[in-house]
XYZ file of C-alpha atoms in Angstrom:
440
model
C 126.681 123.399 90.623
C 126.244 121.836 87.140
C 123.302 122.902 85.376
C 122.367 123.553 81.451
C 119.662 125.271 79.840
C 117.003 123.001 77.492
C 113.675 123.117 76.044
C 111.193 121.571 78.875
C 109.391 118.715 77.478
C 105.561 119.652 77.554
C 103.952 116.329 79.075
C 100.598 117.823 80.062
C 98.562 120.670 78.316
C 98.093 122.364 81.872
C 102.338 122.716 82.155
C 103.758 125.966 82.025
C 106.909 127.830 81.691
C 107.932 127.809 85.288
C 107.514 131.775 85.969
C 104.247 131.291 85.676
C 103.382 128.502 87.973
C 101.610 129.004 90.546
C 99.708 127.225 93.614
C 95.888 125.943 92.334
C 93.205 127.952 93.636
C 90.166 126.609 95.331
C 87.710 126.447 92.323
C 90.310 126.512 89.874
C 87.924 125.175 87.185
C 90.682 123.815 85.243
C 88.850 119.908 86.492
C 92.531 119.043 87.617
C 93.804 116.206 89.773
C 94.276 118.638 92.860
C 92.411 119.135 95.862
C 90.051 122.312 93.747
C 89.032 119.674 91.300
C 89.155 116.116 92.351
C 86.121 115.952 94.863
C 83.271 113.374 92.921
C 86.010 112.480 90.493
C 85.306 109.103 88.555
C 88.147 107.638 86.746
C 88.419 104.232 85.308
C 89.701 101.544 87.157
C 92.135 98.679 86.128
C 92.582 96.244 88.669
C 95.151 93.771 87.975
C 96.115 90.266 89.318
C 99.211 90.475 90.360
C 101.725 88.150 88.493
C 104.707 86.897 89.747
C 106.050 83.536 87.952
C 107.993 84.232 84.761
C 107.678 82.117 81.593
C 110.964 81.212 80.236
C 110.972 83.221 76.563
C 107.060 84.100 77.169
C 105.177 87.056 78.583
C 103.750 86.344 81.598
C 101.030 83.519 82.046
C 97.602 84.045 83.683
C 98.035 80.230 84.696
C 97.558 79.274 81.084
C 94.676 80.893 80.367
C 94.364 84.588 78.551
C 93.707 87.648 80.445
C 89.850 88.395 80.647
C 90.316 91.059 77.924
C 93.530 92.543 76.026
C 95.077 95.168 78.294
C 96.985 97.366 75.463
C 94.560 96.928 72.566
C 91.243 97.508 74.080
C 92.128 99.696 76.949
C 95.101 101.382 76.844
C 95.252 102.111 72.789
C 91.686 102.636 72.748
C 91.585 105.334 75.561
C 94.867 106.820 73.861
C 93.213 107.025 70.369
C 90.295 108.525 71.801
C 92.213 111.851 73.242
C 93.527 111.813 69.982
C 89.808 112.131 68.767
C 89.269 114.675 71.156
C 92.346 117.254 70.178
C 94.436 116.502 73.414
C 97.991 116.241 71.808
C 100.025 119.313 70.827
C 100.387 117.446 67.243
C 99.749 114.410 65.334
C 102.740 111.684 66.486
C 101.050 109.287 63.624
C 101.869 111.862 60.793
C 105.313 112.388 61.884
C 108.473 110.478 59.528
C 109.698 107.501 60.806
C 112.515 105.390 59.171
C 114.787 102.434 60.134
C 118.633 103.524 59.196
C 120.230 101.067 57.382
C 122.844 99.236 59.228
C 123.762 95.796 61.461
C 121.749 97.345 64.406
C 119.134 99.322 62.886
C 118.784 102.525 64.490
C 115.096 104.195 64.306
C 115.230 107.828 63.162
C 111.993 110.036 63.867
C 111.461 113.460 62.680
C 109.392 115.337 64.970
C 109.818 119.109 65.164
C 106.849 119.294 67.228
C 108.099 118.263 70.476
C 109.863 121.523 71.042
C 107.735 124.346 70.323
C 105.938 127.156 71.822
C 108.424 126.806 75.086
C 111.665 128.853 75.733
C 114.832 127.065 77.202
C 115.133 126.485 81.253
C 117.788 125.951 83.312
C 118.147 122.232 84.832
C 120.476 121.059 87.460
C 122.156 117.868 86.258
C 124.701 117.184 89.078
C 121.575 116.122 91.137
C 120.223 112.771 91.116
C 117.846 113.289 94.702
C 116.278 116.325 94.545
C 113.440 117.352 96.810
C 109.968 117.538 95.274
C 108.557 121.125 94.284
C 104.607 121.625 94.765
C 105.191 125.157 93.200
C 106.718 123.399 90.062
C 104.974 121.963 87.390
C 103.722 117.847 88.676
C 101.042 115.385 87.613
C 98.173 116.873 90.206
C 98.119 119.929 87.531
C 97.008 117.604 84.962
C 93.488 117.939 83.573
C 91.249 114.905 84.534
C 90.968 113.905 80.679
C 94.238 113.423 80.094
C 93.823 110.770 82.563
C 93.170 107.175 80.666
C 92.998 104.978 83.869
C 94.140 104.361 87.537
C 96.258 100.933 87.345
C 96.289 99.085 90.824
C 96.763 95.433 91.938
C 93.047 93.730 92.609
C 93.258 92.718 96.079
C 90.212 89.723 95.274
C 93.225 88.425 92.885
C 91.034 89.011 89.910
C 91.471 90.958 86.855
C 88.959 93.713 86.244
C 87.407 97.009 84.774
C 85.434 99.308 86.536
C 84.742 101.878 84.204
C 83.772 104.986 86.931
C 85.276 104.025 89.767
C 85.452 106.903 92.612
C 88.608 108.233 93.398
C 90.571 107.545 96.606
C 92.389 109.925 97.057
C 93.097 108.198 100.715
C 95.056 105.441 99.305
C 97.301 107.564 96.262
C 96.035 105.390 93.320
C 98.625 105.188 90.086
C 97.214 106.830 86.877
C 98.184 106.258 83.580
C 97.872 109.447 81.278
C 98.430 110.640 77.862
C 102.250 112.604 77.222
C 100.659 115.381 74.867
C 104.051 115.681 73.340
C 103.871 111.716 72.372
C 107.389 110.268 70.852
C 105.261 107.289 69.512
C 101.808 105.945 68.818
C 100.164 104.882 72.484
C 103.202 107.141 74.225
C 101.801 107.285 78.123
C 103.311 108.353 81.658
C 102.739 105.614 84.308
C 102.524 108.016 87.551
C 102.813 105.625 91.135
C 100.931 106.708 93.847
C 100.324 110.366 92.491
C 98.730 111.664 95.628
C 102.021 111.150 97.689
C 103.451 113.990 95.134
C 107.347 111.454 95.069
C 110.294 112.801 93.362
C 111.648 111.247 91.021
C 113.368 108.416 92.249
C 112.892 104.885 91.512
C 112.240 102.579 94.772
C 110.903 99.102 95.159
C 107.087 99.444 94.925
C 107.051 102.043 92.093
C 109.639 99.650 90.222
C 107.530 96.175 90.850
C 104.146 98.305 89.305
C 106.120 99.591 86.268
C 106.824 95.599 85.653
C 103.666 94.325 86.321
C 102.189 96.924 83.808
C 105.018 95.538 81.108
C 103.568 92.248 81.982
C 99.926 93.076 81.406
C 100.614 94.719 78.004
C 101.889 91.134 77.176
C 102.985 92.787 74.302
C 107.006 92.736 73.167
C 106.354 95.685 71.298
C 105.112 97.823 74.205
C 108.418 99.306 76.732
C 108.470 101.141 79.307
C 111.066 103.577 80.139
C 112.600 105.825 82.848
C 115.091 108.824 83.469
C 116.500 109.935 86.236
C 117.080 113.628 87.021
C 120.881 114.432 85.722
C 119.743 111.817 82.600
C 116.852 113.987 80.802
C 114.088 113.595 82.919
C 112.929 117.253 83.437
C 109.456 116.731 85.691
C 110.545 115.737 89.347
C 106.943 113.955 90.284
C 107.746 109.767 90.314
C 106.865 108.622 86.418
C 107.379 106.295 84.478
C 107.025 106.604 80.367
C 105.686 104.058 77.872
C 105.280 103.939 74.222
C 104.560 100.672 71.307
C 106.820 100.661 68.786
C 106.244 97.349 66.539
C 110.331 96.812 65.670
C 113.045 95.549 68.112
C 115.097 98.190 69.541
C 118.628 97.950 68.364
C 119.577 97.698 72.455
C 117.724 94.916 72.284
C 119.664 93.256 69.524
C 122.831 93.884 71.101
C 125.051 90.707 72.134
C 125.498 90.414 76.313
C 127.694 88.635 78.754
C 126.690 86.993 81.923
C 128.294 88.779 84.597
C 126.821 87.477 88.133
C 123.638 85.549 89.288
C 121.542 86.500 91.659
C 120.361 83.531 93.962
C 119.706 81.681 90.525
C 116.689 83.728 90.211
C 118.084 87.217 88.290
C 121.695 86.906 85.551
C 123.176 90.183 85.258
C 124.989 90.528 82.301
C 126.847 93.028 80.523
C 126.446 94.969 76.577
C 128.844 94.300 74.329
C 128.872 95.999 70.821
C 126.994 98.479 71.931
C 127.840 102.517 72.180
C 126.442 102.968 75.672
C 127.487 100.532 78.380
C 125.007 99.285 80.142
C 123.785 96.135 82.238
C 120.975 93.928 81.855
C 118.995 92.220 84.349
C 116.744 89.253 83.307
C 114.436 87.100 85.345
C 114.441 83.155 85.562
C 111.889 83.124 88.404
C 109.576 85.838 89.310
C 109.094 88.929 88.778
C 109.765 90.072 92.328
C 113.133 89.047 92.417
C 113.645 90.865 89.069
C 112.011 93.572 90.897
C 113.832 93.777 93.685
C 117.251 93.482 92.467
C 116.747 96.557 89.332
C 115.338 98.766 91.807
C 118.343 98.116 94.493
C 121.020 98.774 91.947
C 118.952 102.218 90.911
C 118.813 102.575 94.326
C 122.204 102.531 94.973
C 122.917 104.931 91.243
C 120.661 107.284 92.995
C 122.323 107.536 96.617
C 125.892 107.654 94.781
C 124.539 110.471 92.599
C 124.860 108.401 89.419
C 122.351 109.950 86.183
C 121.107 106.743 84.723
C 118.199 105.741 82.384
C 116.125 102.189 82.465
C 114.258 100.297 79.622
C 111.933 97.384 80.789
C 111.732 95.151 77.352
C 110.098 91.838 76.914
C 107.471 92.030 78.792
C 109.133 93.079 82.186
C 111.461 90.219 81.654
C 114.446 91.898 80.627
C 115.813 95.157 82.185
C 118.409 97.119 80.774
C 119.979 99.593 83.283
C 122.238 102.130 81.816
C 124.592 105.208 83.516
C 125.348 107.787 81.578
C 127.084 111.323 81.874
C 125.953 112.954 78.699
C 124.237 116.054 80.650
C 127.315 116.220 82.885
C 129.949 116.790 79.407
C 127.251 119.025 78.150
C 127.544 121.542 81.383
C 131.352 121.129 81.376
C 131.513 122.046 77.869
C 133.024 118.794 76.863
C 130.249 117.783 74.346
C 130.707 119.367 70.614
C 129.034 122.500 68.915
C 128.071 119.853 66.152
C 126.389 117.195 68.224
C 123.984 120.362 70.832
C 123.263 121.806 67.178
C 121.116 118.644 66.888
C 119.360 119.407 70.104
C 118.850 115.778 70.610
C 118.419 115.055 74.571
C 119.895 111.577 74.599
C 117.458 109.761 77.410
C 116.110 106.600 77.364
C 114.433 106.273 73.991
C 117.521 107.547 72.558
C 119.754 105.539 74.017
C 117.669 102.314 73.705
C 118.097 103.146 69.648
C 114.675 105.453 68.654
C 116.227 108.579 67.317
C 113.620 111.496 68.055
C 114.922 114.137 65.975
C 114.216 118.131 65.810
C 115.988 119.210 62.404
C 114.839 118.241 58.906
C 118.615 117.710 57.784
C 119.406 115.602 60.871
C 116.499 113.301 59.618
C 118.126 113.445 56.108
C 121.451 112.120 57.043
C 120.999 109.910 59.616
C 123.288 107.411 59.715
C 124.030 104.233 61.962
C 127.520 106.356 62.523
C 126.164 109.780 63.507
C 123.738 108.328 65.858
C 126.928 106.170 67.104
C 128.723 108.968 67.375
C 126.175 110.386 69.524
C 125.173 107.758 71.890
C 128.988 107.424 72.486
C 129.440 110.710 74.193
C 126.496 109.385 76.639
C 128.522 106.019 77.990
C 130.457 106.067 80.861
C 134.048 105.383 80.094
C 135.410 101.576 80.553
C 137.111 102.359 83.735
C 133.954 104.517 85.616
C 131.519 102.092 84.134
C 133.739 99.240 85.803
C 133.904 101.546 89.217
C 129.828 102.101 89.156
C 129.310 98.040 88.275
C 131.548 97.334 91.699
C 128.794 100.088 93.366
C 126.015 97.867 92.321
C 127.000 94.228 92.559
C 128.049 95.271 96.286
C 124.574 96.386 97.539
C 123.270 92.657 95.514
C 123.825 89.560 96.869
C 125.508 87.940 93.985
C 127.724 84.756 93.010
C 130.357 85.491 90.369
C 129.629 84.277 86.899
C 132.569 86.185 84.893
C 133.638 84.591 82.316
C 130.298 82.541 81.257
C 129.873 82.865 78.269
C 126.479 84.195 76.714
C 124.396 82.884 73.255
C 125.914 86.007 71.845
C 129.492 85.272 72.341
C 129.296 81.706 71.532
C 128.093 82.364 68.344
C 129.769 85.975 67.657
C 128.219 88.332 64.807
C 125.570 85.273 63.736
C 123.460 86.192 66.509
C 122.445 89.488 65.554
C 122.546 88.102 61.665
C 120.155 85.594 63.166
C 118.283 88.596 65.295
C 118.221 90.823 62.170
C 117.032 88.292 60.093
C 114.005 86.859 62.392
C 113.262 91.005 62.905
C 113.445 92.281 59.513
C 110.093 90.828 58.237
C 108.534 93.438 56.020
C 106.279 94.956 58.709
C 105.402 99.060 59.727
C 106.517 100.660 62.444
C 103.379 101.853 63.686
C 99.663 100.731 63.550
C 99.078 103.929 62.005
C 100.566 106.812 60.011
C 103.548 107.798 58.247
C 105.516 104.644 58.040
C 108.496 103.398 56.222
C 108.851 99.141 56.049
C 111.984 97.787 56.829
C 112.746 96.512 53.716
């Protein structure tokens, strides 16, 4: 049994070092999501129509017509800027250094030494992708109603719509979106599917197709969502999704690809190249079902071969990248160095994707594109497991072999990301508000 010892992340201001947890009592006055609390509740309904055709190199259309009001601006930032108001967040996110490290790929660096205090280190079991879920351990029931922005559920009338104090049905498990109090970014919020069915983490089908459709509402490039699988940082085993805006590319995002298979001409697969973690990437020509379907089958299958892995959903729920690593796994083993822990960085999705959330002032000083190279390398499978695990995958897909293809990136070598760094690096901040540095 593989396990390691880390700070908890604190997602909720009712989580608690897990010696202390215990079952909700009736009347637990705490106004919580549980069955003590959640009798009368009222929380704000976002009913979306569900979208399924994808625009070639554009969000998603409402038929050519705008959505009835902007999803991530007036909602979602809005609600998220009013807990801020209200003193909900362990510290202020917007205050906290941000920088782009100079280099081809850009690599954010954040300095927030907030994320980790007031908690003392727990043991985690990392050699464990499916584990059962724990009601006596910390889940997104014990959450206080306020931290709570919205539920976010498909409009069965095929319209888009707001009801501001909608009852809760607790009947039919709704998704919530809440606040992270220990936010990595401006707008940072946990998508939680069907919360009443209390899932472990674990992605499936219907979870996976809501996480896009919410990408594809934010119509936003600058709004991602995220997710880690037990074994690959996540530390919370209730089903969740995270989500954060972050107004620069990602350098993942920048990184040149190769076509690997297609799907039924409706998904490419293709491969990272350049990059320090290896990874695939899954993008849509059709609809976002088939996108869907296919990400969540090959997490699916990382999950029943006990594979840690992390996902980023970029452009709009267009493009997918899906990435195995084994940096937890080195780090129980004691294969990872003294100097690299010392950082305490938890390499999970964010990380990996190229946003740099560090703890130590002197990290922060000399990051580097090289040090956080050197990092991210340590989380990549090697060439020949990655290979193994890509065999895994493309076996549970039904596929037609495209090797060899080559992709925009490879017919034009490095001028591609010149040509992505150059369209990127347009004097702009890297957050609406806050300590910001530009990027040039």
């Amino acid at each position: 049994m593989l396990r390691i010892k880390r700070v908890p992340t604190v997602v909720s201001n009712f989580q608690k070092d897990e010696a202390e947890e215990v079952a909700p009592r009736a009347g637990c006055g705490r106004n919580c999501l549980n069955e003590c609390c959640y009798e009368g509740a009222k929380i704000p309904l976002y009913a979306f129509k569900k979208l399924n055709k994808i625009s070639k190199g554009l969000c998603c259309e409402y038929e050519n017509t705008a959505p009835p009001f902007a999803f991530l601006d007036s909602l979602l930032l809005g609600e998220w800027e009013d807990r801020m108001q209200r003193g909900l967040f362990r510290y202020d996110v917007t205050a906290c250094e941000t920088k782009v490290i100079p280099g081809k790929y850009g690599f954010i660096a954040q300095l927030n030494e907030g994320r980790h205090l007031k908690k003392r280190p727990t043991e985690f079991r990392v050699d464990k992708v499916l584990q059962p879920f724990d009601g006596n351990k910390f889940n997104f029931t014990k959450v206080g109603q306020e931290e709570i922005l919205f539920r976010f559920e498909a409009n069965e009338n095929g319209n888009t719509q707001l009801i501001p104090n909608a009852p809760l049905d607790v009947e039919n498990s709704p998704s919530m979106v809440a606040i992270n109090v220990s936010p990595i970014e401006y707008g940072h919020v946990l998508l939680i599917p069907r919360i009443f069915e209390r899932l472990p983490q674990r992605i499936d089908r219907e979870s996976f197709l809501l996480a896009l459709h919410m990408a594809a509402e934010a119509g936003n490039t600058y709004f991602r969502l995220g997710y880690n699988s037990l074994g690959a940082f996540a530390t919370i085993n209730h089903l969740h999704f995270q989500a954060y805006y972050l107004a620069v590319p990602f350098p993942i995002e920048k990184a040149p690809t190769k076509k690997t298979i297609s799907l039924n001409d409706e998904v490419i697969v293709s491969k990272l190249l350049k990059y320090p973690v290896r990874g695939l990437v899954f993008e849509g020509e059709n609809t976002l079902q088939a996108l869907s379907n296919a990400v969540s089958d090959a997490c699916i299958c990382l999950q029943e071969n006990n594979i840690p892995y992390n996902v980023l959903i970029a452009d709009c729920g267009q493009r997918i990248f899906l990435l195995p690593q084994c940096y937890a796994e080195k780090q129980a083993l004691g294969e990872v160095s003294a100097e690299l822990l010392d950082t305490q960085v938890n390499p999970a999705v964010w990380e990996i994707s190229g946003h740099m959330v560090l703890k130590r002032k002197k990290d922060y000083d000399e990051a580097s594109e090289e040090n956080a190279w050197r990092l991210l390398a340590e989380v990549s499978l090697s060439e020949e497991r990655f290979q193994e695990v890509c065999a895994l995958i493309f076996e549970v897909l039904d596929t037609v072999d495209v090797e060899g293809s080559p992709s925009v990136a490879e017919e034009h070598g490095d001028a591609c990301l010149e040509e992505v760094e150059a369209r990127n690096n347009a004097s702009r901040p890297l957050r609406v508000t806050g300590t910001w540095e530009c990027l040039v």
